[in-house]
Coordinates of N, CA, C and O in Angstrom, one line a residue:
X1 N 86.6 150.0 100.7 CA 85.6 150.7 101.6 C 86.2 152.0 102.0 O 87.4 152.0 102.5
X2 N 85.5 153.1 101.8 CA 86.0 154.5 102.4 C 86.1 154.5 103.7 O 85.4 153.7 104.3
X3 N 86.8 155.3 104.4 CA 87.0 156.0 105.4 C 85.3 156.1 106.0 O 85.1 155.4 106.9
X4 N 84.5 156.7 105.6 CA 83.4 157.2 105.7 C 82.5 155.8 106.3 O 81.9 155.7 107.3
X5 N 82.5 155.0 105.4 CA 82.0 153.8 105.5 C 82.2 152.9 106.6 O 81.4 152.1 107.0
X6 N 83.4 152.9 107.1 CA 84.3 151.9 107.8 C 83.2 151.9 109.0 O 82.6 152.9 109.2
X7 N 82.9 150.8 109.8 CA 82.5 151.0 111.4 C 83.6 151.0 112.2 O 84.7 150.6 111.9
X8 N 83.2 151.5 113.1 CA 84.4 151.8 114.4 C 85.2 151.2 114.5 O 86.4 151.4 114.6
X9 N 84.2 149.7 114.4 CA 85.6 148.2 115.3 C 86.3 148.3 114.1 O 87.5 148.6 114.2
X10 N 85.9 148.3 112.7 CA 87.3 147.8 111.6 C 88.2 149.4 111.7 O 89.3 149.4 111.1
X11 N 87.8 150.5 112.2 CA 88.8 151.5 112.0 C 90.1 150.6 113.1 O 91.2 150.2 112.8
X12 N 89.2 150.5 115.0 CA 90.3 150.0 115.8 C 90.9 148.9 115.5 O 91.8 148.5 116.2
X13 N 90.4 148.2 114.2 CA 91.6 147.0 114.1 C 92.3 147.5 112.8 O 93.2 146.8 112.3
X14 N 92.1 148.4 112.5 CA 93.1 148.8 111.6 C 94.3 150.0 112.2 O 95.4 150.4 111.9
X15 N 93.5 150.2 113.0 CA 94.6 151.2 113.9 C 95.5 150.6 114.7 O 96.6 151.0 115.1
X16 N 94.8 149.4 115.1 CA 96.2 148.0 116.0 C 96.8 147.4 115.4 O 97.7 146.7 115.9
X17 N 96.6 147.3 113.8 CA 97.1 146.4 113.1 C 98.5 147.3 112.7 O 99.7 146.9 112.8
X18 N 98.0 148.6 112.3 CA 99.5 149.6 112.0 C 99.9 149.9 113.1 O 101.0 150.5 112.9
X19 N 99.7 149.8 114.1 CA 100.6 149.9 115.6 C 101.2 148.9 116.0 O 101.9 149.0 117.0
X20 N 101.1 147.4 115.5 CA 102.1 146.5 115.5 C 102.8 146.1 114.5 O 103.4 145.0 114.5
X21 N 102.6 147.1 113.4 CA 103.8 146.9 112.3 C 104.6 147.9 112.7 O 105.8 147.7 112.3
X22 N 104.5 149.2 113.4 CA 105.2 150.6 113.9 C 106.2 149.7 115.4 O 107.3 149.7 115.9
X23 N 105.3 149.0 115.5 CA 106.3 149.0 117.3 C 105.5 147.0 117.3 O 104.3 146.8 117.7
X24 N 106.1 146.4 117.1 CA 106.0 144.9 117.6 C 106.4 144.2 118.6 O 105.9 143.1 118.8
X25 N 107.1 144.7 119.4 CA 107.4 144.3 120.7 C 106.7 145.3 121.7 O 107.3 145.5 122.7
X26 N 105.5 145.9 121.3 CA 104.7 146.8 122.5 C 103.5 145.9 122.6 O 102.6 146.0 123.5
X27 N 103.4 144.9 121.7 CA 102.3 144.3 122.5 C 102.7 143.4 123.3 O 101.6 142.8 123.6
X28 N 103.8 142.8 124.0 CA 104.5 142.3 124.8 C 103.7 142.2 126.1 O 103.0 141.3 126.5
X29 N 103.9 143.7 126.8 CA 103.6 144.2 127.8 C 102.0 144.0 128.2 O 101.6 143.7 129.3
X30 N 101.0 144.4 126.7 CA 99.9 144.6 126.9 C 98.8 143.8 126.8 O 98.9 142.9 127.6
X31 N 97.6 143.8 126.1 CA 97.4 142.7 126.5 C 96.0 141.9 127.8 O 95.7 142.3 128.9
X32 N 95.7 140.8 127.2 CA 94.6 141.0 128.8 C 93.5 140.0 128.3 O 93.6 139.5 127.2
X33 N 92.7 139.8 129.0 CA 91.2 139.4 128.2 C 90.6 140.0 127.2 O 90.4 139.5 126.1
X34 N 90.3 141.1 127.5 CA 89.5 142.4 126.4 C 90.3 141.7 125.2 O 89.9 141.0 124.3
X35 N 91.7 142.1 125.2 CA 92.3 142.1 124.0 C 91.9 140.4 123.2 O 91.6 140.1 122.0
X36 N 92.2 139.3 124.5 CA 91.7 138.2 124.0 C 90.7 137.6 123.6 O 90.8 136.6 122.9
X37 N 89.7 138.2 123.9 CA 88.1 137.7 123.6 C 87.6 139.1 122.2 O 86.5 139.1 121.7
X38 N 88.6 139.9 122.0 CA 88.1 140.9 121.1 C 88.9 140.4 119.8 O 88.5 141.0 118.8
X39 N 89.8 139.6 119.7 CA 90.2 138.8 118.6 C 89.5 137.7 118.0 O 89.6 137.3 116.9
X40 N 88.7 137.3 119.2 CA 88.1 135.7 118.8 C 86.8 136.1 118.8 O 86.4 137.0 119.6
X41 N 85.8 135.4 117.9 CA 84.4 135.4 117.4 C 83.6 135.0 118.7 O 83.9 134.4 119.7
X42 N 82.3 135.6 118.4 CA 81.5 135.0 119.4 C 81.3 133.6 119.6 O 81.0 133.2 120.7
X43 N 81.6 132.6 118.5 CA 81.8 131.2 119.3 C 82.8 130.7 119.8 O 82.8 129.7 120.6
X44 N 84.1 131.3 119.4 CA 85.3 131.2 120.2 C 85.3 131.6 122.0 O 85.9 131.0 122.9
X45 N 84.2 132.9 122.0 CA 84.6 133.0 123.3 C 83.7 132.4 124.1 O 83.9 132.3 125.3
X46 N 82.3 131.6 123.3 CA 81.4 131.1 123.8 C 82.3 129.6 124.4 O 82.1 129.1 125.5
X47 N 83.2 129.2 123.3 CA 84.1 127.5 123.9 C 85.5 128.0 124.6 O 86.4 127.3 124.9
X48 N 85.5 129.0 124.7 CA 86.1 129.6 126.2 C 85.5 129.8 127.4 O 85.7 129.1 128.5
X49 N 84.9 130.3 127.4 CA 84.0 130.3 128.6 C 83.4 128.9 129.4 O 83.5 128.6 130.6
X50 N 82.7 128.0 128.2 CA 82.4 126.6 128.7 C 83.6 125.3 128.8 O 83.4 124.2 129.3
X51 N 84.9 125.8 128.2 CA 86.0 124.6 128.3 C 86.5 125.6 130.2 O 86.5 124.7 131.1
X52 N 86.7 126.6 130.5 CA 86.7 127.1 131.8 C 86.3 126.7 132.9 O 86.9 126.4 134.0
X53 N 84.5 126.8 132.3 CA 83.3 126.3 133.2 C 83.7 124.5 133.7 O 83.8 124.0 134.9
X54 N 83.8 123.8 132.4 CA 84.5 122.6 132.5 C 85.3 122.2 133.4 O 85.2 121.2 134.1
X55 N 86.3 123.2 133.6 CA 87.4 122.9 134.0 C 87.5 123.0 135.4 O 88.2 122.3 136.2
X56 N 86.6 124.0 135.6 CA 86.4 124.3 137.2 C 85.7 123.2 137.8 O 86.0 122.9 139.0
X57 N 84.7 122.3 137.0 CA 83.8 121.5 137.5 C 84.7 119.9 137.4 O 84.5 118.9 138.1
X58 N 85.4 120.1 136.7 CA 86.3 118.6 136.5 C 87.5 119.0 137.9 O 88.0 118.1 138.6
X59 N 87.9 120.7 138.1 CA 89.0 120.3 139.3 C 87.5 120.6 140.9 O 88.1 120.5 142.0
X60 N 86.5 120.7 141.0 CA 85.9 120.7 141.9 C 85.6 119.4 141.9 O 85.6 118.9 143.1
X61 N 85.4 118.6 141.1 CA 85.2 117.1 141.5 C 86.3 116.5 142.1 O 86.3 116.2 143.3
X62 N 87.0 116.2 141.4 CA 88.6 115.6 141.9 C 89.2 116.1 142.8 O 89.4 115.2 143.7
X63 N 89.6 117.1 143.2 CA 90.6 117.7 144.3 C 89.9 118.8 145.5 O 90.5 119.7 146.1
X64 N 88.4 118.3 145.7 CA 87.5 119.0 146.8 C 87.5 117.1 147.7 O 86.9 116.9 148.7

């Protein structure tokens, strides 16, 4: 695929992907949700969100 063709998101994951072959210990520091929910698919973050929701509701039962 050209340059021309590319959409944005595959330019920025190609531009993070050569910025962790240039410097590997800079993602150490950085980092976050954005970065974690923009690696994982929309049903990933969809069984994040509800294993969370879960979790809140299994520690509000037990320890309220």
């Amino acid at each position: 695929m050209s340059n021309n063709q590319e959409t944005p998101e595959e330019r920025r994951e190609k531009m993070r992907q050569e910025e962790l072959k240039r410097n590997p210990a800079g993602s150490v520091h950085g980092g976050g949700l954005a970065d974690l929910v923009g690696r994982m698919s929309w049903k990933g973050t969809l069984i994040l969100i509800v294993a969370l929701l879960l979790g809140f509701i299994i520690y509000s039962v037990f320890f309220r």
